[in-house]
Amino acid sequence: MEQTLVIVKPDAVARGLIGEVIRRFEAEGLVVCGLKMVWLAQKEAEGFYQVHRHRPFFESLTHFMASGPCVMMVLEGEKAIGCVRTLMGATDPAEADEGTLRRSFATSIEKNVVHGSDSAASAAFEIPYFFNRLEIIPVAERGETSLA
Ligand code: GDP
């Protein structure tokens, strides 16, 4: 089992797409095991995207990410990291495959609806950036209340 961090970005939250994004992930068998809404401060957005700090779009990206609330999720499943990336589609919606979230809903390369960790190392940094241990409830710990 793998865990990955997913963010419903401010553009998608503002457009009422939270439910549709979660629905598409759940429909593929991914399990929500952490979930909350957060309005990032500029510094928090900069810390999250620190790997991009030298890129020309860093300031624009971090302003966008701090422009309104995001929905943060931890999703769990077999090969969850790759599965989420496939369902998201390419960064640029013009290059994203038909049926992906970004192809369906993104309005630009920046306002592209959703974030998903791109590797196990990224997930290991990103999940604890937003979630503490008590806020993540893995399927394996759900006992008799689990429908899985
Ligand atoms: P991802 O893993 O597909 O999200 O893409 P990256 O890690 O390369 O970039 C992180 C985020 O920065 C993307 O999801 C976009 O929101 C934004 N971004 C990426 N490339 C560009 C760009 O060329 N211009 C702008 N304005 N934003 C970009």
Tab-separated table of N, CA and C and ligand atoms in Angstrom:
chain	number	residue	atom	x	y	z
A	1	MET	N	0.831	-1.206	0.000
A	1	MET	CA	0.000	0.000	0.000
A	1	MET	C	0.864	1.254	0.000
A	2	GLU	N	0.449	2.220	-0.786
A	2	GLU	CA	1.170	3.502	-0.837
A	2	GLU	C	0.241	4.621	-0.403
A	3	GLN	N	0.829	5.692	0.145
A	3	GLN	CA	0.065	6.910	0.411
A	3	GLN	C	0.646	8.037	-0.418
A	4	THR	N	-0.231	8.963	-0.831
A	4	THR	CA	0.206	10.116	-1.617
A	4	THR	C	-0.563	11.349	-1.187
A	5	LEU	N	0.051	12.521	-1.345
A	5	LEU	CA	-0.647	13.765	-1.019
A	5	LEU	C	-1.309	14.323	-2.274
A	6	VAL	N	-2.594	14.635	-2.143
A	6	VAL	CA	-3.341	15.278	-3.227
A	6	VAL	C	-3.852	16.618	-2.716
A	7	ILE	N	-3.760	17.636	-3.568
A	7	ILE	CA	-4.338	18.946	-3.252
A	7	ILE	C	-5.349	19.309	-4.327
A	8	VAL	N	-6.572	19.642	-3.886
A	8	VAL	CA	-7.521	20.290	-4.782
A	8	VAL	C	-7.159	21.777	-4.698
A	9	LYS	N	-6.616	22.321	-5.791
A	9	LYS	CA	-6.038	23.668	-5.775
A	9	LYS	C	-7.133	24.738	-5.715
A	10	PRO	N	-6.730	26.001	-5.389
A	10	PRO	CA	-7.742	27.048	-5.191
A	10	PRO	C	-8.684	27.272	-6.374
A	11	ASP	N	-8.199	27.089	-7.606
A	11	ASP	CA	-9.086	27.276	-8.775
A	11	ASP	C	-10.233	26.276	-8.739
A	12	ALA	N	-9.920	25.031	-8.398
A	12	ALA	CA	-10.936	23.973	-8.396
A	12	ALA	C	-11.891	24.115	-7.206
A	13	VAL	N	-11.360	24.528	-6.059
A	13	VAL	CA	-12.232	24.757	-4.894
A	13	VAL	C	-13.220	25.875	-5.230
A	14	ALA	N	-12.716	26.961	-5.826
A	14	ALA	CA	-13.583	28.114	-6.141
A	14	ALA	C	-14.659	27.754	-7.156
A	15	ARG	N	-14.357	26.790	-8.026
A	15	ARG	CA	-15.319	26.417	-9.076
A	15	ARG	C	-16.235	25.264	-8.671
A	16	GLY	N	-16.176	24.857	-7.415
A	16	GLY	CA	-17.090	23.810	-6.944
A	16	GLY	C	-16.746	22.420	-7.443
A	17	LEU	N	-15.439	22.144	-7.587
A	17	LEU	CA	-15.018	20.854	-8.148
A	17	LEU	C	-14.463	19.876	-7.113
A	18	ILE	N	-14.579	20.221	-5.820
A	18	ILE	CA	-14.010	19.334	-4.787
A	18	ILE	C	-14.598	17.917	-4.920
A	19	GLY	N	-15.898	17.851	-4.981
A	19	GLY	CA	-16.564	16.543	-5.019
A	19	GLY	C	-16.180	15.746	-6.254
A	20	GLU	N	-16.113	16.403	-7.407
A	20	GLU	CA	-15.788	15.696	-8.651
A	20	GLU	C	-14.360	15.143	-8.616
A	21	VAL	N	-13.437	15.932	-8.050
A	21	VAL	CA	-12.050	15.450	-7.960
A	21	VAL	C	-11.988	14.221	-7.048
A	22	ILE	N	-12.602	14.307	-5.896
A	22	ILE	CA	-12.568	13.160	-4.970
A	22	ILE	C	-13.285	11.961	-5.588
A	23	ARG	N	-14.398	12.213	-6.265
A	23	ARG	CA	-15.167	11.111	-6.876
A	23	ARG	C	-14.306	10.323	-7.859
A	24	ARG	N	-13.539	11.048	-8.678
A	24	ARG	CA	-12.725	10.342	-9.686
A	24	ARG	C	-11.660	9.463	-9.038
A	25	PHE	N	-11.092	9.936	-7.932
A	25	PHE	CA	-10.081	9.111	-7.250
A	25	PHE	C	-10.739	7.904	-6.572
A	26	GLU	N	-11.848	8.133	-5.896
A	26	GLU	CA	-12.530	7.013	-5.212
A	26	GLU	C	-13.030	5.981	-6.226
A	27	ALA	N	-13.445	6.449	-7.391
A	27	ALA	CA	-13.958	5.526	-8.417
A	27	ALA	C	-12.872	4.564	-8.890
A	28	GLU	N	-11.609	4.954	-8.732
A	28	GLU	CA	-10.492	4.072	-9.120
A	28	GLU	C	-9.999	3.234	-7.952
A	29	GLY	N	-10.691	3.302	-6.838
A	29	GLY	CA	-10.343	2.446	-5.709
A	29	GLY	C	-9.419	3.070	-4.686
A	30	LEU	N	-9.042	4.332	-4.909
A	30	LEU	CA	-8.192	5.005	-3.911
A	30	LEU	C	-9.049	5.367	-2.699
A	31	VAL	N	-8.427	5.287	-1.523
A	31	VAL	CA	-9.159	5.520	-0.276
A	31	VAL	C	-8.677	6.825	0.369
A	32	VAL	N	-9.631	7.682	0.725
A	32	VAL	CA	-9.287	8.916	1.432
A	32	VAL	C	-8.954	8.553	2.876
A	33	CYS	N	-7.728	8.812	3.300
A	33	CYS	CA	-7.401	8.501	4.702
A	33	CYS	C	-6.957	9.733	5.489
A	34	GLY	N	-7.026	10.907	4.859
A	34	GLY	CA	-6.832	12.186	5.544
A	34	GLY	C	-7.467	13.255	4.675
A	35	LEU	N	-8.096	14.272	5.286
A	35	LEU	CA	-8.834	15.265	4.483
A	35	LEU	C	-9.038	16.541	5.283
A	36	LYS	N	-8.665	17.682	4.693
A	36	LYS	CA	-8.974	18.963	5.351
A	36	LYS	C	-8.855	20.120	4.375
A	37	MET	N	-9.507	21.244	4.733
A	37	MET	CA	-9.392	22.473	3.949
A	37	MET	C	-8.406	23.400	4.650
A	38	VAL	N	-7.501	23.984	3.854
A	38	VAL	CA	-6.470	24.879	4.397
A	38	VAL	C	-6.305	26.076	3.452
A	39	TRP	N	-6.264	27.264	4.025
A	39	TRP	CA	-5.906	28.454	3.233
A	39	TRP	C	-4.457	28.757	3.555
A	40	LEU	N	-3.570	28.466	2.626
A	40	LEU	CA	-2.129	28.602	2.869
A	40	LEU	C	-1.713	30.061	2.957
A	41	ALA	N	-0.811	30.359	3.878
A	41	ALA	CA	-0.098	31.639	3.865
A	41	ALA	C	0.951	31.559	2.752
A	42	GLN	N	1.368	32.719	2.271
A	42	GLN	CA	2.376	32.764	1.208
A	42	GLN	C	3.623	31.942	1.581
A	43	LYS	N	4.092	32.108	2.807
A	43	LYS	CA	5.299	31.391	3.260
A	43	LYS	C	5.090	29.875	3.255
A	44	GLU	N	3.877	29.450	3.608
A	44	GLU	CA	3.583	28.006	3.618
A	44	GLU	C	3.566	27.451	2.191
A	45	ALA	N	3.022	28.223	1.259
A	45	ALA	CA	3.034	27.794	-0.152
A	45	ALA	C	4.477	27.726	-0.658
A	46	GLU	N	5.284	28.708	-0.272
A	46	GLU	CA	6.694	28.718	-0.700
A	46	GLU	C	7.458	27.516	-0.127
A	47	GLY	N	7.171	27.162	1.108
A	47	GLY	CA	7.831	26.006	1.717
A	47	GLY	C	7.425	24.708	1.039
A	48	PHE	N	6.166	24.619	0.699
A	48	PHE	CA	5.680	23.400	0.049
A	48	PHE	C	6.335	23.210	-1.314
A	49	TYR	N	6.455	24.309	-2.067
A	49	TYR	CA	6.995	24.225	-3.436
A	49	TYR	C	8.476	24.603	-3.485
A	50	GLN	N	9.205	24.376	-2.384
A	50	GLN	CA	10.608	24.814	-2.328
A	50	GLN	C	11.453	24.216	-3.448
A	51	VAL	N	11.116	23.034	-3.944
A	51	VAL	CA	11.912	22.444	-5.037
A	51	VAL	C	11.850	23.314	-6.299
A	52	HIS	N	10.819	24.145	-6.403
A	52	HIS	CA	10.667	24.996	-7.602
A	52	HIS	C	11.148	26.428	-7.371
A	53	ARG	N	11.884	26.675	-6.261
A	53	ARG	CA	12.161	28.079	-5.892
A	53	ARG	C	12.989	28.833	-6.924
A	54	HIS	N	13.718	28.133	-7.775
A	54	HIS	CA	14.517	28.839	-8.782
A	54	HIS	C	13.810	28.918	-10.134
A	55	ARG	N	12.615	28.368	-10.217
A	55	ARG	CA	11.899	28.377	-11.500
A	55	ARG	C	11.240	29.744	-11.718
A	56	PRO	N	11.111	30.163	-12.967
A	56	PRO	CA	10.551	31.495	-13.250
A	56	PRO	C	9.101	31.651	-12.788
A	57	PHE	N	8.378	30.543	-12.665
A	57	PHE	CA	6.962	30.630	-12.286
A	57	PHE	C	6.726	30.505	-10.778
A	58	PHE	N	7.826	30.465	-9.986
A	58	PHE	CA	7.684	30.205	-8.547
A	58	PHE	C	6.787	31.236	-7.845
A	59	GLU	N	7.013	32.517	-8.102
A	59	GLU	CA	6.246	33.543	-7.407
A	59	GLU	C	4.773	33.494	-7.804
A	60	SER	N	4.545	33.352	-9.089
A	60	SER	CA	3.161	33.268	-9.574
A	60	SER	C	2.458	32.032	-8.992
A	61	LEU	N	3.156	30.905	-9.018
A	61	LEU	CA	2.581	29.649	-8.496
A	61	LEU	C	2.233	29.767	-7.014
A	62	THR	N	3.151	30.307	-6.229
A	62	THR	CA	2.903	30.355	-4.784
A	62	THR	C	1.810	31.383	-4.442
A	63	HIS	N	1.727	32.469	-5.210
A	63	HIS	CA	0.620	33.415	-5.020
A	63	HIS	C	-0.710	32.740	-5.334
A	64	PHE	N	-0.731	32.003	-6.422
A	64	PHE	CA	-1.949	31.264	-6.793
A	64	PHE	C	-2.348	30.289	-5.687
A	65	MET	N	-1.367	29.538	-5.163
A	65	MET	CA	-1.685	28.529	-4.149
A	65	MET	C	-2.155	29.148	-2.838
A	66	ALA	N	-1.795	30.436	-2.618
A	66	ALA	CA	-2.217	31.140	-1.399
A	66	ALA	C	-3.421	32.055	-1.666
A	67	SER	N	-4.008	31.957	-2.862
A	67	SER	CA	-5.072	32.895	-3.246
A	67	SER	C	-6.449	32.513	-2.700
A	68	GLY	N	-6.574	31.321	-2.169
A	68	GLY	CA	-7.862	30.863	-1.635
A	68	GLY	C	-7.671	29.503	-1.013
A	69	PRO	N	-8.716	28.968	-0.404
A	69	PRO	CA	-8.550	27.670	0.257
A	69	PRO	C	-8.253	26.522	-0.712
A	70	CYS	N	-7.476	25.582	-0.222
A	70	CYS	CA	-7.197	24.314	-0.910
A	70	CYS	C	-7.826	23.192	-0.086
A	71	VAL	N	-8.091	22.061	-0.715
A	71	VAL	CA	-8.450	20.863	0.034
A	71	VAL	C	-7.285	19.887	-0.063
A	72	MET	N	-6.755	19.528	1.099
A	72	MET	CA	-5.617	18.614	1.196
A	72	MET	C	-6.124	17.214	1.519
A	73	MET	N	-5.541	16.221	0.856
A	73	MET	CA	-5.952	14.837	1.105
A	73	MET	C	-4.754	13.911	1.134
A	74	VAL	N	-4.849	12.886	1.954
A	74	VAL	CA	-3.947	11.754	1.834
A	74	VAL	C	-4.770	10.623	1.233
A	75	LEU	N	-4.336	10.109	0.091
A	75	LEU	CA	-5.009	8.986	-0.548
A	75	LEU	C	-4.135	7.752	-0.431
A	76	GLU	N	-4.795	6.620	-0.226
A	76	GLU	CA	-4.068	5.363	-0.049
A	76	GLU	C	-4.547	4.340	-1.064
A	77	GLY	N	-3.633	3.522	-1.535
A	77	GLY	CA	-3.997	2.444	-2.448
A	77	GLY	C	-2.741	1.804	-3.002
A	78	GLU	N	-2.948	0.698	-3.737
A	78	GLU	CA	-1.824	0.054	-4.383
A	78	GLU	C	-1.326	0.991	-5.488
A	79	LYS	N	-0.043	1.266	-5.532
A	79	LYS	CA	0.530	2.192	-6.525
A	79	LYS	C	-0.228	3.521	-6.571
A	80	ALA	N	-0.599	4.030	-5.396
A	80	ALA	CA	-1.421	5.248	-5.315
A	80	ALA	C	-0.737	6.447	-5.976
A	81	ILE	N	0.588	6.544	-5.852
A	81	ILE	CA	1.287	7.716	-6.395
A	81	ILE	C	1.142	7.777	-7.918
A	82	GLY	N	1.431	6.678	-8.581
A	82	GLY	CA	1.322	6.628	-10.042
A	82	GLY	C	-0.118	6.712	-10.505
A	83	CYS	N	-1.005	6.078	-9.767
A	83	CYS	CA	-2.428	6.072	-10.111
A	83	CYS	C	-2.988	7.494	-10.104
A	84	VAL	N	-2.647	8.251	-9.054
A	84	VAL	CA	-3.108	9.646	-8.966
A	84	VAL	C	-2.531	10.465	-10.116
A	85	ARG	N	-1.241	10.286	-10.417
A	85	ARG	CA	-0.609	11.063	-11.498
A	85	ARG	C	-1.290	10.777	-12.833
A	86	THR	N	-1.657	9.510	-13.067
A	86	THR	CA	-2.352	9.153	-14.305
A	86	THR	C	-3.718	9.831	-14.380
A	87	LEU	N	-4.452	9.811	-13.273
A	87	LEU	CA	-5.794	10.409	-13.261
A	87	LEU	C	-5.737	11.933	-13.381
A	88	MET	N	-4.641	12.554	-12.890
A	88	MET	CA	-4.477	14.002	-13.000
A	88	MET	C	-4.211	14.427	-14.431
A	89	GLY	N	-3.325	13.729	-15.119
A	89	GLY	CA	-2.888	14.125	-16.455
A	89	GLY	C	-1.682	15.039	-16.408
A	90	ALA	N	-1.157	15.372	-17.588
A	90	ALA	CA	0.062	16.189	-17.690
A	90	ALA	C	-0.159	17.570	-17.076
A	91	THR	N	0.953	18.185	-16.632
A	91	THR	CA	0.907	19.511	-15.990
A	91	THR	C	0.159	20.515	-16.867
A	92	ASP	N	0.501	20.544	-18.160
A	92	ASP	CA	-0.140	21.454	-19.113
A	92	ASP	C	-1.409	20.782	-19.651
A	93	PRO	N	-2.576	21.381	-19.414
A	93	PRO	CA	-3.825	20.711	-19.845
A	93	PRO	C	-3.873	20.442	-21.337
A	94	ALA	N	-3.137	21.241	-22.131
A	94	ALA	CA	-3.115	21.023	-23.583
A	94	ALA	C	-2.437	19.698	-23.926
A	95	GLU	N	-1.603	19.220	-23.003
A	95	GLU	CA	-0.886	17.955	-23.242
A	95	GLU	C	-1.480	16.790	-22.459
A	96	ALA	N	-2.499	17.074	-21.658
A	96	ALA	CA	-3.074	16.020	-20.803
A	96	ALA	C	-3.999	15.109	-21.614
A	97	ASP	N	-3.974	13.829	-21.284
A	97	ASP	CA	-4.816	12.861	-21.988
A	97	ASP	C	-6.298	13.132	-21.745
A	98	GLU	N	-7.084	12.751	-22.734
A	98	GLU	CA	-8.548	12.801	-22.636
A	98	GLU	C	-8.999	12.034	-21.391
A	99	GLY	N	-9.954	12.591	-20.668
A	99	GLY	CA	-10.497	11.887	-19.504
A	99	GLY	C	-9.762	12.172	-18.207
A	100	THR	N	-8.624	12.878	-18.284
A	100	THR	CA	-7.914	13.212	-17.044
A	100	THR	C	-8.525	14.465	-16.424
A	101	LEU	N	-8.260	14.644	-15.141
A	101	LEU	CA	-8.806	15.809	-14.424
A	101	LEU	C	-8.333	17.119	-15.049
A	102	ARG	N	-7.048	17.184	-15.381
A	102	ARG	CA	-6.533	18.444	-15.927
A	102	ARG	C	-7.086	18.705	-17.327
A	103	ARG	N	-7.219	17.673	-18.139
A	103	ARG	CA	-7.807	17.867	-19.474
A	103	ARG	C	-9.250	18.353	-19.342
A	104	SER	N	-9.961	17.784	-18.383
A	104	SER	CA	-11.376	18.126	-18.212
A	104	SER	C	-11.562	19.538	-17.660
A	105	PHE	N	-10.722	19.948	-16.702
A	105	PHE	CA	-11.055	21.132	-15.915
A	105	PHE	C	-9.987	22.235	-15.848
A	106	ALA	N	-8.715	21.934	-16.138
A	106	ALA	CA	-7.690	22.963	-15.963
A	106	ALA	C	-7.884	24.094	-16.962
A	107	THR	N	-7.568	25.326	-16.531
A	107	THR	CA	-7.721	26.493	-17.406
A	107	THR	C	-6.376	27.048	-17.863
A	108	SER	N	-5.282	26.572	-17.270
A	108	SER	CA	-3.934	26.981	-17.706
A	108	SER	C	-2.929	25.990	-17.127
A	109	ILE	N	-1.655	26.152	-17.516
A	109	ILE	CA	-0.607	25.270	-16.969
A	109	ILE	C	-0.466	25.496	-15.459
A	110	GLU	N	-0.814	26.697	-14.979
A	110	GLU	CA	-0.716	26.983	-13.539
A	110	GLU	C	-1.999	26.597	-12.809
A	111	LYS	N	-3.118	27.069	-13.311
A	111	LYS	CA	-4.421	26.782	-12.671
A	111	LYS	C	-4.919	25.430	-13.191
A	112	ASN	N	-4.239	24.402	-12.678
A	112	ASN	CA	-4.481	23.068	-13.232
A	112	ASN	C	-5.123	22.104	-12.220
A	113	VAL	N	-5.928	22.668	-11.318
A	113	VAL	CA	-6.934	21.913	-10.559
A	113	VAL	C	-6.422	21.056	-9.408
A	114	VAL	N	-5.317	20.345	-9.654
A	114	VAL	CA	-4.959	19.295	-8.696
A	114	VAL	C	-3.443	19.106	-8.619
A	115	HIS	N	-2.984	18.758	-7.430
A	115	HIS	CA	-1.594	18.367	-7.198
A	115	HIS	C	-1.565	16.920	-6.718
A	116	GLY	N	-0.572	16.168	-7.126
A	116	GLY	CA	-0.338	14.833	-6.574
A	116	GLY	C	1.152	14.610	-6.449
A	117	SER	N	1.587	14.024	-5.347
A	117	SER	CA	3.024	13.746	-5.148
A	117	SER	C	3.581	13.012	-6.366
A	118	ASP	N	4.825	13.376	-6.775
A	118	ASP	CA	5.366	12.756	-7.993
A	118	ASP	C	6.300	11.574	-7.731
A	119	SER	N	6.541	11.255	-6.453
A	119	SER	CA	7.416	10.118	-6.123
A	119	SER	C	7.200	9.763	-4.653
A	120	ALA	N	7.746	8.629	-4.249
A	120	ALA	CA	7.652	8.239	-2.833
A	120	ALA	C	8.397	9.249	-1.961
A	121	ALA	N	9.529	9.755	-2.460
A	121	ALA	CA	10.299	10.739	-1.686
A	121	ALA	C	9.496	12.027	-1.524
A	122	SER	N	8.824	12.468	-2.581
A	122	SER	CA	7.981	13.672	-2.476
A	122	SER	C	6.834	13.445	-1.495
A	123	ALA	N	6.191	12.293	-1.573
A	123	ALA	CA	5.075	12.000	-0.662
A	123	ALA	C	5.556	12.024	0.790
A	124	ALA	N	6.770	11.523	1.020
A	124	ALA	CA	7.304	11.472	2.387
A	124	ALA	C	7.569	12.868	2.946
A	125	PHE	N	7.815	13.839	2.067
A	125	PHE	CA	7.958	15.238	2.499
A	125	PHE	C	6.587	15.911	2.590
A	126	GLU	N	5.738	15.671	1.603
A	126	GLU	CA	4.498	16.436	1.463
A	126	GLU	C	3.411	16.021	2.468
A	127	ILE	N	3.282	14.744	2.755
A	127	ILE	CA	2.208	14.314	3.658
A	127	ILE	C	2.391	14.929	5.045
A	128	PRO	N	3.558	14.792	5.675
A	128	PRO	CA	3.712	15.394	7.011
A	128	PRO	C	3.784	16.924	6.997
A	129	TYR	N	3.949	17.536	5.796
A	129	TYR	CA	3.916	19.005	5.718
A	129	TYR	C	2.530	19.501	6.133
A	130	PHE	N	1.506	18.705	5.853
A	130	PHE	CA	0.132	19.132	6.155
A	130	PHE	C	-0.603	18.285	7.189
A	131	PHE	N	-0.188	17.052	7.393
A	131	PHE	CA	-0.966	16.144	8.252
A	131	PHE	C	-0.107	15.584	9.375
A	132	ASN	N	-0.665	15.596	10.592
A	132	ASN	CA	0.018	14.887	11.667
A	132	ASN	C	-0.522	13.459	11.763
A	133	ARG	N	0.109	12.671	12.586
A	133	ARG	CA	-0.201	11.244	12.686
A	133	ARG	C	-1.685	10.983	12.983
A	134	LEU	N	-2.272	11.806	13.850
A	134	LEU	CA	-3.667	11.580	14.252
A	134	LEU	C	-4.657	11.918	13.142
A	135	GLU	N	-4.191	12.644	12.147
A	135	GLU	CA	-5.085	13.073	11.060
A	135	GLU	C	-5.080	12.109	9.881
A	136	ILE	N	-4.305	11.045	9.982
A	136	ILE	CA	-4.237	10.050	8.915
A	136	ILE	C	-4.730	8.720	9.470
A	137	ILE	N	-5.756	8.167	8.826
A	137	ILE	CA	-6.347	6.917	9.313
A	137	ILE	C	-6.244	5.867	8.209
A	138	PRO	N	-5.130	5.109	8.202
A	138	PRO	CA	-4.925	4.115	7.146
A	138	PRO	C	-6.006	3.042	7.183
A	139	VAL	N	-6.281	2.460	6.037
A	139	VAL	CA	-7.299	1.413	5.937
A	139	VAL	C	-7.010	0.297	6.932
A	140	ALA	N	-5.742	-0.075	7.058
A	140	ALA	CA	-5.357	-1.200	7.923
A	140	ALA	C	-5.691	-0.962	9.387
A	141	GLU	N	-5.893	0.296	9.758
A	141	GLU	CA	-6.195	0.595	11.172
A	141	GLU	C	-7.680	0.775	11.432
A	142	ARG	N	-8.533	0.481	10.437
A	142	ARG	CA	-9.957	0.785	10.605
A	142	ARG	C	-10.762	-0.360	11.198
A	143	GLY	N	-10.170	-1.558	11.238
A	143	GLY	CA	-10.821	-2.691	11.878
A	143	GLY	C	-12.210	-2.952	11.340
A	144	GLU	N	-13.150	-3.200	12.214
A	144	GLU	CA	-14.483	-3.651	11.807
A	144	GLU	C	-15.320	-2.545	11.173
A	145	THR	N	-14.906	-1.273	11.334
A	145	THR	CA	-15.692	-0.192	10.732
A	145	THR	C	-15.391	-0.040	9.247
A	146	SER	N	-14.335	-0.727	8.760
A	146	SER	CA	-13.948	-0.576	7.350
A	146	SER	C	-14.900	-1.345	6.451
A	147	LEU	N	-15.264	-0.717	5.319
A	147	LEU	CA	-16.080	-1.410	4.321
A	147	LEU	C	-15.190	-2.122	3.316
A	148	ALA	N	-13.882	-1.826	3.363
A	148	ALA	CA	-12.972	-2.378	2.338
A	148	ALA	C	-12.781	-3.878	2.515
B	1	GDP	P1	3.066	18.786	-11.524
B	1	GDP	O1	3.889	17.759	-10.774
B	1	GDP	O2	2.383	18.219	-12.751
B	1	GDP	O3	2.089	19.536	-10.630
B	1	GDP	O4	4.071	19.876	-12.138
B	1	GDP	P2	5.396	20.568	-11.567
B	1	GDP	O5	5.856	19.924	-10.294
B	1	GDP	O6	6.368	20.670	-12.703
B	1	GDP	O7	4.914	22.074	-11.243
B	1	GDP	C1	4.203	22.356	-10.072
B	1	GDP	C2	3.077	23.298	-10.421
B	1	GDP	O8	3.620	24.537	-10.892
B	1	GDP	C3	2.166	22.848	-11.563
B	1	GDP	O9	1.164	21.929	-11.181
B	1	GDP	C4	1.571	24.150	-12.025
B	1	GDP	O10	0.508	24.605	-11.145
B	1	GDP	C5	2.756	25.102	-11.881
B	1	GDP	N1	3.521	25.213	-13.131
B	1	GDP	C6	4.284	24.271	-13.739
B	1	GDP	N2	4.865	24.733	-14.853
B	1	GDP	C7	4.462	26.032	-14.960
B	1	GDP	C8	4.726	27.081	-15.893
B	1	GDP	O11	5.460	26.888	-16.876
B	1	GDP	N3	4.131	28.283	-15.661
B	1	GDP	C9	3.338	28.524	-14.574
B	1	GDP	N4	2.786	29.746	-14.415
B	1	GDP	N5	3.068	27.561	-13.661
B	1	GDP	C10	3.616	26.331	-13.859
